[in-house]
Short mmCIF file of C-alpha atoms in Angstrom, two decimals:
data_model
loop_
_atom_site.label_atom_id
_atom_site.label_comp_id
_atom_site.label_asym_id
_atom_site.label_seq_id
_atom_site.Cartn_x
_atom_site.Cartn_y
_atom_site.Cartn_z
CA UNK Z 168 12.21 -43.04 17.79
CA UNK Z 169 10.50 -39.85 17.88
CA UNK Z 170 12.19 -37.52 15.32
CA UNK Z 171 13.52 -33.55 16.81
CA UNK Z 172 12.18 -30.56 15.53
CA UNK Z 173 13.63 -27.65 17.06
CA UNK Z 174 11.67 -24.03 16.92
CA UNK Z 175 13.04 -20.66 17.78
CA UNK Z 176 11.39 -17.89 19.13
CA UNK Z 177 12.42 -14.55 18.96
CA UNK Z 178 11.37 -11.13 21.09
CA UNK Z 179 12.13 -8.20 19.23
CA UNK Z 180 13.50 -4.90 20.69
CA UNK Z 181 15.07 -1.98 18.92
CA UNK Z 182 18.40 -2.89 20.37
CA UNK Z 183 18.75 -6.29 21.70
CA UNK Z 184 16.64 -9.71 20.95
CA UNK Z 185 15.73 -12.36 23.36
CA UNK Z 186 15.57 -15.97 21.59
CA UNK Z 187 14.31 -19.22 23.39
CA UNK Z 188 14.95 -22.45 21.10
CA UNK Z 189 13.18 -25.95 21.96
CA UNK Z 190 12.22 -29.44 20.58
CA UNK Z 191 8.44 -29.87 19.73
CA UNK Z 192 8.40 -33.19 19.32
CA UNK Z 193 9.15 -34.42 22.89
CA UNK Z 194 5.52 -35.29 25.00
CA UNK Z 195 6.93 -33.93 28.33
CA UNK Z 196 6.83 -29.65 29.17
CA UNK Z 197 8.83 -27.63 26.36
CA UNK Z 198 12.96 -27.88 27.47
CA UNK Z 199 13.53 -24.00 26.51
CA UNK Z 200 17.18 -23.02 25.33
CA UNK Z 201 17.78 -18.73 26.04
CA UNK Z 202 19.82 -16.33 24.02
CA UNK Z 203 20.75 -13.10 24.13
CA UNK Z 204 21.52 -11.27 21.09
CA UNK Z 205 21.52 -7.49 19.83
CA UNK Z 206 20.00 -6.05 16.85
CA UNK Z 207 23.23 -4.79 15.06
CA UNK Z 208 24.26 -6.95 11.94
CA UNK Z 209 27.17 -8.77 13.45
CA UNK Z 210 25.19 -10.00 16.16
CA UNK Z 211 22.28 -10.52 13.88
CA UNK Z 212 24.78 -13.24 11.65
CA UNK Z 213 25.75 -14.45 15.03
CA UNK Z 214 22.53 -15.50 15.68
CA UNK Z 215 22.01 -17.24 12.49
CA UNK Z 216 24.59 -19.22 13.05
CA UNK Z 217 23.31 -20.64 16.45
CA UNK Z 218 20.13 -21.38 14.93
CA UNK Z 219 22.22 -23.41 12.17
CA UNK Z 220 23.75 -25.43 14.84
CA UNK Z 221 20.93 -26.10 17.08
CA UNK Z 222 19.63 -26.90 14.32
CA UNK Z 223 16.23 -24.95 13.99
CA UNK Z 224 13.69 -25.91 11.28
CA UNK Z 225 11.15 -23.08 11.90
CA UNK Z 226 11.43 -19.27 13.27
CA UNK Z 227 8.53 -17.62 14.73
CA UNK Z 228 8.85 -13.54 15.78
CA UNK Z 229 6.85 -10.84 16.56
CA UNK Z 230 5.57 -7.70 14.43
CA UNK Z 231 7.64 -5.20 16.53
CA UNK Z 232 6.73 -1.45 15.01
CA UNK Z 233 9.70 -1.95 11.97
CA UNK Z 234 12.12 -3.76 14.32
CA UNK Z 235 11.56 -7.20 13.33
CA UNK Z 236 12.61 -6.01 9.31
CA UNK Z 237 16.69 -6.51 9.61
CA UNK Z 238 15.97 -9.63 11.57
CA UNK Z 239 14.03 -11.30 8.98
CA UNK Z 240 16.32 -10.07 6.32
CA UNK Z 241 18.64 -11.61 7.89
CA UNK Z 242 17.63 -15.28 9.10
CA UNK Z 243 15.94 -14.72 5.21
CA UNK Z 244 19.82 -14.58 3.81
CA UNK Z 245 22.01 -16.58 6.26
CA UNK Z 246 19.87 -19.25 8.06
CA UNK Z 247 16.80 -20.04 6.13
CA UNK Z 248 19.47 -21.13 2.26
CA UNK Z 249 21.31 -23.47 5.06
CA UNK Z 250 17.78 -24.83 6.63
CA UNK Z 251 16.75 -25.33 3.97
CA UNK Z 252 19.77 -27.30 2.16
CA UNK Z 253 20.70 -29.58 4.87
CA UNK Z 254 19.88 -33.10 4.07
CA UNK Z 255 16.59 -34.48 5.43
CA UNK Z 256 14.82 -31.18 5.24
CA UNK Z 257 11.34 -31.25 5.55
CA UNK Z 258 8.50 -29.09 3.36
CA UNK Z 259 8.78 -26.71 6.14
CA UNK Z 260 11.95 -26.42 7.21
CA UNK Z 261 13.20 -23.19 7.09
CA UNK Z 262 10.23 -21.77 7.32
CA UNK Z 263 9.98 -17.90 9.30
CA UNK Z 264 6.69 -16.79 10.81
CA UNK Z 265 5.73 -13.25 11.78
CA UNK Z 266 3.27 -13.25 14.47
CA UNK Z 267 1.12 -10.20 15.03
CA UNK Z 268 1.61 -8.71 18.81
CA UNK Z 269 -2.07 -9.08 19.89
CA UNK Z 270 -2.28 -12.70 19.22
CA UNK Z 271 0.69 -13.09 21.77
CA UNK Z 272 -0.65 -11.07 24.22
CA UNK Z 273 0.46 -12.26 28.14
CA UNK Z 274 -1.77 -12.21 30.86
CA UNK Z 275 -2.86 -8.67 31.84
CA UNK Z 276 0.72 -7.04 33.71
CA UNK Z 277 2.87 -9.08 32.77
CA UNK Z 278 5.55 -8.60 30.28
CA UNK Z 279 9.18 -10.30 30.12
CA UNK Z 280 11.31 -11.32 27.24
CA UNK Z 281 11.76 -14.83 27.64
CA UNK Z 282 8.65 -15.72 28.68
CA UNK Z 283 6.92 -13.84 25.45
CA UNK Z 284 9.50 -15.27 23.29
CA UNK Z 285 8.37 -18.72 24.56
CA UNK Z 286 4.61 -18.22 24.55
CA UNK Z 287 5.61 -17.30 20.92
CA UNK Z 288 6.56 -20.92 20.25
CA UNK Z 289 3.61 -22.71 22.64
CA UNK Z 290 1.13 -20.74 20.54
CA UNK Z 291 2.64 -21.34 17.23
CA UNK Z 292 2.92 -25.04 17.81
CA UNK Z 293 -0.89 -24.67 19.20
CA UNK Z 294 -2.24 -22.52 16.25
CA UNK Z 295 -3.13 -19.71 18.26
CA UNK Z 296 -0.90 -17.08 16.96
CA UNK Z 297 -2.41 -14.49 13.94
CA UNK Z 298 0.31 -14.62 11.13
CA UNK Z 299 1.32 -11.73 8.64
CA UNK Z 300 1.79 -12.36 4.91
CA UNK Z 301 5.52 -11.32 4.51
CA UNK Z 302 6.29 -10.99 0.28
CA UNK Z 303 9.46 -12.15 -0.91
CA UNK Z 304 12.53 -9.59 -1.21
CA UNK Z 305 11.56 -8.30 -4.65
CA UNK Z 306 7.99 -7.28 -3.76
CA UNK Z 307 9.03 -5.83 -0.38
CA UNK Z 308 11.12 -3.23 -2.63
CA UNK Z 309 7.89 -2.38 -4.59
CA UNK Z 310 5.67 -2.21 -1.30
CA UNK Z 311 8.74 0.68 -0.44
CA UNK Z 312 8.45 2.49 -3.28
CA UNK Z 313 4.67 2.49 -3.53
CA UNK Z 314 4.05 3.32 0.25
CA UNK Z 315 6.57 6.33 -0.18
CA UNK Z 316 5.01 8.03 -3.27
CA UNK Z 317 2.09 7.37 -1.28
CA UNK Z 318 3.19 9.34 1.42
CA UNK Z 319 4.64 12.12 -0.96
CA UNK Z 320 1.13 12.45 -2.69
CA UNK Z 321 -0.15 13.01 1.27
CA UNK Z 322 2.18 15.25 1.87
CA UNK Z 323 1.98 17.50 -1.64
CA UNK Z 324 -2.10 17.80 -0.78
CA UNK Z 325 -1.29 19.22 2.84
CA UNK Z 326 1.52 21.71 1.21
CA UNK Z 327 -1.42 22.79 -1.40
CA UNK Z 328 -3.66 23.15 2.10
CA UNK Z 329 -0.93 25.41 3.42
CA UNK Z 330 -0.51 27.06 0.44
CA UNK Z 331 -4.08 27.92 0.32
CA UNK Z 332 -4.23 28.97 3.55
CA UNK Z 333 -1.21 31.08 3.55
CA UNK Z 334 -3.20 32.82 0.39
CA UNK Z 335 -5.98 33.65 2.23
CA UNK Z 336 -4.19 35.58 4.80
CA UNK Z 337 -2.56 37.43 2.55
CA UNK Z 338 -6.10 38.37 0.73
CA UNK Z 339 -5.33 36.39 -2.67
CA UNK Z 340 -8.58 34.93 -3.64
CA UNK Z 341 -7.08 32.77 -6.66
CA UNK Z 342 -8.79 29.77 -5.50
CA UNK Z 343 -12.03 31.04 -5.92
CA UNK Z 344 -12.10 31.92 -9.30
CA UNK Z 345 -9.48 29.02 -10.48
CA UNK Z 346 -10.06 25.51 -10.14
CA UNK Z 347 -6.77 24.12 -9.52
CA UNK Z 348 -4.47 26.13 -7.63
CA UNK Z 349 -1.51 24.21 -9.29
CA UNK Z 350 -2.64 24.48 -12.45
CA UNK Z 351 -0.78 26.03 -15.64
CA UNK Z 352 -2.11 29.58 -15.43
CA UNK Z 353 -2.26 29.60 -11.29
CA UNK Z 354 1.33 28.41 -10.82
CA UNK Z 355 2.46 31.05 -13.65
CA UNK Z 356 0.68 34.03 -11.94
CA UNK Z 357 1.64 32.38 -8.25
CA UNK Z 358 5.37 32.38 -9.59
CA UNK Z 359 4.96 36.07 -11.10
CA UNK Z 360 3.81 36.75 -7.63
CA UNK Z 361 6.72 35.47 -5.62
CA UNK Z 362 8.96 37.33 -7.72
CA UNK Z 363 8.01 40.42 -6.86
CA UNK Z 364 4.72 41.54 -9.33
CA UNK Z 365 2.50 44.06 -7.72
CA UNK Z 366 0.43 44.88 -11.17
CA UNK Z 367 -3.03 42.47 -10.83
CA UNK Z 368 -3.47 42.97 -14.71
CA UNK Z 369 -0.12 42.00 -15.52
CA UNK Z 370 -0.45 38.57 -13.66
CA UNK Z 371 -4.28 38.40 -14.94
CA UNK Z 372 -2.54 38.34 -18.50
CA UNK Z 373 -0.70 35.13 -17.46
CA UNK Z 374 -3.80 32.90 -17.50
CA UNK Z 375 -4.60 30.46 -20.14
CA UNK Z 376 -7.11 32.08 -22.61
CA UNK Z 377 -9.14 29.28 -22.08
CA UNK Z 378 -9.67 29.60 -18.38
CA UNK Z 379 -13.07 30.00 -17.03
CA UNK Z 380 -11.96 33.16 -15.00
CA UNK Z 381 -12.58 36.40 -16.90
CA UNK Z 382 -9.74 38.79 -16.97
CA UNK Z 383 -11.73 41.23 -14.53
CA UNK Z 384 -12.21 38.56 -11.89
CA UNK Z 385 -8.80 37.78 -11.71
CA UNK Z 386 -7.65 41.35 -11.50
CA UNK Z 387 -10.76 41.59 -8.42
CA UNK Z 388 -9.01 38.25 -6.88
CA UNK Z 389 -4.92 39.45 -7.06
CA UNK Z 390 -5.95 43.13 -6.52
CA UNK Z 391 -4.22 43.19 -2.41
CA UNK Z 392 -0.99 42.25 -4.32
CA UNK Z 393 -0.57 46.14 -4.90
CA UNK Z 394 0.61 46.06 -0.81
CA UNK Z 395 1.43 42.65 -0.42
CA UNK Z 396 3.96 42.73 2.88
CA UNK Z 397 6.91 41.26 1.45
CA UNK Z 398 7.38 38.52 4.03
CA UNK Z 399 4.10 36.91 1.97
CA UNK Z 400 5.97 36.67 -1.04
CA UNK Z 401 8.84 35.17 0.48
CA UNK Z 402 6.80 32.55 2.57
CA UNK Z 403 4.62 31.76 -1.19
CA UNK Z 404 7.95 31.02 -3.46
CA UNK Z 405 8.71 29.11 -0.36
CA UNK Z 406 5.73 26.83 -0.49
CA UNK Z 407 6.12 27.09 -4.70
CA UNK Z 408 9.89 25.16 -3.97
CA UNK Z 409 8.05 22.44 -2.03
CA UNK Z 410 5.27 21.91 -4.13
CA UNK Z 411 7.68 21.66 -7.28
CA UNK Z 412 10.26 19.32 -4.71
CA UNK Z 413 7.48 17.00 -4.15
CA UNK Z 414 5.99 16.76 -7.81
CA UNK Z 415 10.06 15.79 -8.84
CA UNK Z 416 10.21 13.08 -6.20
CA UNK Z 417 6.85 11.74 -6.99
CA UNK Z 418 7.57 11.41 -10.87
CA UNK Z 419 10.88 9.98 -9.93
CA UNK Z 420 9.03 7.35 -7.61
CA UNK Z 421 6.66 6.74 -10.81
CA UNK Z 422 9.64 6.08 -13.12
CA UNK Z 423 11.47 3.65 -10.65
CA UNK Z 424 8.17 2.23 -10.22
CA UNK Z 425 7.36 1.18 -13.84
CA UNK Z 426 11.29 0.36 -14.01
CA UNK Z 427 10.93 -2.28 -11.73
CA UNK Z 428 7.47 -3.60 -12.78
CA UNK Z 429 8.56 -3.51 -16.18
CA UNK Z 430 8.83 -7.64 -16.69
CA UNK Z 431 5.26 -7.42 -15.71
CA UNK Z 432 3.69 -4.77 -18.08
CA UNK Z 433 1.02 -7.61 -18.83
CA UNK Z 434 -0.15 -7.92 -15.26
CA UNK Z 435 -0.68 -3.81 -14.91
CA UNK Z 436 -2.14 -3.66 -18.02
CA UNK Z 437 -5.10 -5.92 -17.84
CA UNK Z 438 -5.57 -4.54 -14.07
CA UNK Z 439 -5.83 -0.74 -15.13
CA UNK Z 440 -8.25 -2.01 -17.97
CA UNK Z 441 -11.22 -2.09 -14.78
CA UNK Z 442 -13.47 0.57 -14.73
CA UNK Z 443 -12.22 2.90 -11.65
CA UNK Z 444 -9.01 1.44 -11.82
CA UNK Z 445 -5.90 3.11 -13.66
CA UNK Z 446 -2.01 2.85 -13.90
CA UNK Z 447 -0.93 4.08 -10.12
CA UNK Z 448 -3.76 1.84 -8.88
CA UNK Z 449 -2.76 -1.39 -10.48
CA UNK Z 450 1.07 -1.18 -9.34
CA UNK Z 451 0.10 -0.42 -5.55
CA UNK Z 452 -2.35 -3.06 -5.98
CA UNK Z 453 0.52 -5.80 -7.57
CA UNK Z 454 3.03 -4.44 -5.27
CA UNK Z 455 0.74 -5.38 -2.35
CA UNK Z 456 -0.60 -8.63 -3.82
CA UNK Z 457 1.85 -10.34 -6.21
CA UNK Z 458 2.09 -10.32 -9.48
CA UNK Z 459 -0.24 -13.57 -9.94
CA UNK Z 460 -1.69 -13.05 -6.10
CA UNK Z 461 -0.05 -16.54 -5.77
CA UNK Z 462 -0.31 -16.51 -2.03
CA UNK Z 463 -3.91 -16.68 -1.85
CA UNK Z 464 -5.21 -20.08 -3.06
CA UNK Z 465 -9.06 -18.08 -3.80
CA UNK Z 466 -10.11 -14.81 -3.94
CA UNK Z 467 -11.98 -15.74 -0.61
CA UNK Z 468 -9.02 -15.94 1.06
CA UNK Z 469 -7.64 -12.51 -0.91
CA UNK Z 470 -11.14 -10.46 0.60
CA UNK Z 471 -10.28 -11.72 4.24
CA UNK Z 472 -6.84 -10.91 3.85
CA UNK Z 473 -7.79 -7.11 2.53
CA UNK Z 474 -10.58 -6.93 5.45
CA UNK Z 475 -13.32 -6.90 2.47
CA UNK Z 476 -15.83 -9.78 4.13
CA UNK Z 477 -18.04 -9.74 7.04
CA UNK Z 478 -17.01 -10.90 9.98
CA UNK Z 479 -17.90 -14.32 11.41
CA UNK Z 480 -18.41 -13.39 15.51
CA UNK Z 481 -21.03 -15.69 16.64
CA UNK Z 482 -22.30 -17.71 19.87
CA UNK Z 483 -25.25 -20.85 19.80
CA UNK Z 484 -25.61 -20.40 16.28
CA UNK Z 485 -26.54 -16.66 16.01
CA UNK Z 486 -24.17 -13.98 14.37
CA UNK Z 487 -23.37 -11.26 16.75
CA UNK Z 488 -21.07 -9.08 14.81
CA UNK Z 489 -20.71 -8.84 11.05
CA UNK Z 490 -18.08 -5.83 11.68
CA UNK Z 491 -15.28 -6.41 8.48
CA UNK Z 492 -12.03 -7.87 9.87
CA UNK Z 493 -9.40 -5.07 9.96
CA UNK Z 494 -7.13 -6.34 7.12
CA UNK Z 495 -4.56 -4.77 4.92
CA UNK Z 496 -4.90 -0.66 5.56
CA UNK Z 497 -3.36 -0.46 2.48
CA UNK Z 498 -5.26 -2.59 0.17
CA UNK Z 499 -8.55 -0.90 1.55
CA UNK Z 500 -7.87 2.74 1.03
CA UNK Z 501 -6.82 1.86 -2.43
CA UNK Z 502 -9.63 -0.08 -3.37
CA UNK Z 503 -12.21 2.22 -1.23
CA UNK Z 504 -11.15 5.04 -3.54
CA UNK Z 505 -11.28 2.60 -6.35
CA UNK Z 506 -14.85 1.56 -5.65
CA UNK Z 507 -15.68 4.99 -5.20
CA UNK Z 508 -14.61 6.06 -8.85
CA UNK Z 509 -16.19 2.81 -9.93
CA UNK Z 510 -19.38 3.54 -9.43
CA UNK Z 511 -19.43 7.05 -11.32
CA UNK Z 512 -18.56 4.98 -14.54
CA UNK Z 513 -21.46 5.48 -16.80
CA UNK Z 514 -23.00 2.19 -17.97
CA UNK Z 515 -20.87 -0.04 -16.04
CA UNK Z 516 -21.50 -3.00 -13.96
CA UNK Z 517 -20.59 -1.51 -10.81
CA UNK Z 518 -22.77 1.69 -11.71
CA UNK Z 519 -25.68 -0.79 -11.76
CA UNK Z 520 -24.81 -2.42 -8.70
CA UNK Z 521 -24.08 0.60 -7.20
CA UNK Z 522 -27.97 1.78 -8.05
CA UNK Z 523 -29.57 -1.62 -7.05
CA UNK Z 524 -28.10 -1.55 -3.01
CA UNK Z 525 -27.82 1.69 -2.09
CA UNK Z 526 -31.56 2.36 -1.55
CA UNK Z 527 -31.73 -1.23 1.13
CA UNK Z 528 -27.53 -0.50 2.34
CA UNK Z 529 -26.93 2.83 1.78
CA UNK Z 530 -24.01 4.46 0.68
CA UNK Z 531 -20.67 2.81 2.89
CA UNK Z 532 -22.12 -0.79 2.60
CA UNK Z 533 -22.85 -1.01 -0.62
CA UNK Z 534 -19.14 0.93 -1.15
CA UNK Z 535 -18.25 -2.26 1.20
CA UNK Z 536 -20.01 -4.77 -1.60
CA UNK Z 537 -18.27 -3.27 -4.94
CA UNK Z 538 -14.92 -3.70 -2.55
CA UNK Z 539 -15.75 -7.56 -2.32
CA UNK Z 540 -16.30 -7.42 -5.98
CA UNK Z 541 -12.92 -6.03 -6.62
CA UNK Z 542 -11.01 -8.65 -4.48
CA UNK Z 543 -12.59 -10.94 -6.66
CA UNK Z 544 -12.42 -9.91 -9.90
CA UNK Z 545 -8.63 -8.53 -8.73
CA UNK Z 546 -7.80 -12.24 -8.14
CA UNK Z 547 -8.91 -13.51 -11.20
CA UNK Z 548 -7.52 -11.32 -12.91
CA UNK Z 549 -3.78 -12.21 -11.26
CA UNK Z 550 -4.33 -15.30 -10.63
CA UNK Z 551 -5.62 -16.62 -13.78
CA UNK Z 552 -4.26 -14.18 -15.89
CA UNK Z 553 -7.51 -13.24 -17.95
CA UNK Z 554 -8.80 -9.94 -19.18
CA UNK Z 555 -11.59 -7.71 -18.15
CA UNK Z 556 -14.66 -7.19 -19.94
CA UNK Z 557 -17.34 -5.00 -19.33
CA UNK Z 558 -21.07 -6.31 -18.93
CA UNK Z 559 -23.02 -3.37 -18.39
CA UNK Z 560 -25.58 -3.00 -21.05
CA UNK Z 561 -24.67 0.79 -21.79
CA UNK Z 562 -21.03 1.17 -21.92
CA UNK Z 563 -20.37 2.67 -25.22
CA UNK Z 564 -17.72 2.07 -27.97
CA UNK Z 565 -16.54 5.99 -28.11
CA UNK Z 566 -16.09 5.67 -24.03
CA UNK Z 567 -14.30 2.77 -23.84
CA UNK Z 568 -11.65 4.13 -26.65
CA UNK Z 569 -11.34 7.00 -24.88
CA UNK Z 570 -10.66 5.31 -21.46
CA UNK Z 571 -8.10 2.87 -23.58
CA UNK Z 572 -6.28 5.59 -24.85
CA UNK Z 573 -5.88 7.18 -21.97
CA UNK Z 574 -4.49 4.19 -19.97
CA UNK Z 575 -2.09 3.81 -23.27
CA UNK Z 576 -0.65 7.20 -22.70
CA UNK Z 577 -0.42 6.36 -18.97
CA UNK Z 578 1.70 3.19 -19.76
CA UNK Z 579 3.79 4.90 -22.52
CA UNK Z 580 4.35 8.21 -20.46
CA UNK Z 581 5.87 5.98 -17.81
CA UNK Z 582 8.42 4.18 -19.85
CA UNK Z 583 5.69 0.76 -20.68
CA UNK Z 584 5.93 -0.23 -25.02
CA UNK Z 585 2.17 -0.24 -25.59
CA UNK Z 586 1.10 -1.00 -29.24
CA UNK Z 587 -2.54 -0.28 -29.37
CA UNK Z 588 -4.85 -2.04 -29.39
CA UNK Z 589 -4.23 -3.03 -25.69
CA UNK Z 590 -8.03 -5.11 -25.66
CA UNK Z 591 -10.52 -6.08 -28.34
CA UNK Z 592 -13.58 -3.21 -27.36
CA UNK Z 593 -16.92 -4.63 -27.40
CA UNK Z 594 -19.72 -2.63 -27.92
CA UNK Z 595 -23.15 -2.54 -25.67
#
């Protein structure tokens, strides 16, 4: 007697859900069960109880914008503890599946709820569907917090851009005689602006003596705040408040961050030790992979998953597309910029790699190579939990303290105990 294994599919909509249950294991045309349910938490535990009684081994939904997040959480906390408990359970019962929407495309015209919920199921049992990695709950909450500083850090450039801008108009040409608009002696004489200061020499005398700016270019670049129209100074402590809003919530992000990676101090560490790499760049990487990147059995798997590999398009034996898969948007910006700052490292390994493709790939590819490097040296150092070490013949001893001490201020600074020395320093 053939043994029943029931799978639900499940059509996600802001408001309501269409779900479609049937047996796999029977030879004959899927028998197809339909349910109604909304999106609203009652009728979300409502639903995990039907799929407890049916009973359902396996869920399978589609990526709906953020739609599909309460539903998961919620067949994650009801249904899938129960699946998985009841007696005769198999290795993958209770097992949810989150099918991306272009693998369960329809044919062209032709879109209804059942039938998508269905074709969900058909394709699922027939391999056909693409399938997101979905973390557990833990590293869902550092994905949040990393993706929102992330955000922040967007958002505090395009305030600077503003800020600049707004600047301009008004004739203040601080940015071209001071480096960083937000730094020490610009905010101080921005600030001293706002308020109300319409002496250039007195907000010239704010600088840093060490600034680069002599006092009589300053006092050429503030000289229109004599007649500054009061609505600019008004507008400017305006865009001060946000800039100094978004600096607080970023730091506050930070803080959380390192609060809640704080059982795995080891794992950032030995990540930030890679050249290019640093502190903010090995949590969004963990909170993106895993602490020990335990869902990818090789770091093969971990490049295809970050979109780091060639593509594999090809027809009679000849490739007609090596175009890199899409992947994780995430995982590639970071590690583009990573790559990036990588390859300025004096002496390193990736400076020399860097130097021996860029005359035959130029400069993208060969960015695209060092990115493949990363996924794998990223892997083995999660995975297998070693350390990095440098093998570029010119790194030297003076450098690499220097970089060490500055990731060990990083780490402290954050809230991390780091006793130096964090790594035994070899010399070239």
């Amino acid at each position: 007697e053939i043994m029943s294994y029931r799978i639900a599919g499940i059509d996600v909509h802001k408001k309501m859900l269409a779900v479609v249950v049937a047996d796999v294991e029977v030879a004959d045309e899927y028998v197809f069960e339909r349910r109604h349910f909304g999106s609203n938490p009652e009728q979300l535990q409502l639903l995990c109880r039907w799929l407890i009684e049916q009973p359902v081994e396996e869920v399978v939904m589609e990526s709906t914008a953020q739609y599909w997040k309460p539903v998961w959480g919620a067949l994650e906390r009801y249904w899938r503890p129960i699946c998985q408990g009841r007696e005769g359970a198999g290795r993958m019962s209770g097992t949810l599946h989150l099918a991306q929407a272009q693998s369960n495309r329809g044919p062209s015209g032709r879109k209804k709820d059942f039938p998508d919920a269905e074709r969900l199921v058909k394709r699922l049992v027939a391999q056909e569907l693409t399938l997101s990695f979905v973390p557990d709950v833990e590293q869902r909450l550092w994905r949040s917090v990393m993706r929102r500083k992330y955000q922040l850090t967007r958002d505090r450039v395009q305030s600077q851009n503003r800020l600049e801008s707004l600047l301009e108009e008004a004739h203040i040409k601080l940015s071209s005689v001071v480096s960083d608009l937000l730094g020490a002696s610009a905010w101080r004489m921005l600030q001293a602006l706002a308020e109300g200061e319409t002496n250039p020499a007195t907000l010239a005398a704010l600088a840093d003596k060490n600034l680069r700016a002599t006092p009589a270019q300053l006092c050429d670049a503030l000289s229109a705040c004599r007649e500054l129209n009061p609505v600019y100074r008004r507008l400017l402590k305006m865009a001060l408040e946000e800039l100094r809003f978004l600096k607080q919530q970023i730091v506050q992000l930070e803080q959380e961050m390192a609060s809640l990676l704080s059982e795995h101090q080891d794992a950032v560490q030995r990540l930030a030790e890679v050249p290019g790499l640093g502190v903010d760049s090995a949590q969004q990487i963990i909170a993106e992979v895993g602490v020990a990147a335990a869902t990818f059995p090789s770091h093969k798997q971990l490049s295809s998953w970050v979109g780091a590999c060639p593509g594999t398009e090809e027809s009679a034996g000849v490739s007609k597309n090596h175009r890199s898969p899409k992947g994780n948007r995430h995982m590639r910006r970071i590690l583009n910029q990573c790559a990036n700052a990588a390859v300025k490292a004096k002496g390193s390994i990736f400076e020399i790699v860097y130097r021996r493709l860029i005359p035959r790939l130029g400069h993208n590819q060969t960015i695209g190579a060092i990115v493949h490097r990363f996924c794998r040296l990223i892997w083995l150092i999660l995975h297998q939990g070693i350390r990095y070490e440098e093998r570029g013949p010119a790194v030297r001893e003076r450098s690499q303290r220097t970089r060490m001490g500055r990731i060990i201020w990083q780490l402290r600074s954050l809230g991390y105990r780091v006793e130096p020395p964090v790594v035994q320093l070899t010399s070239a």
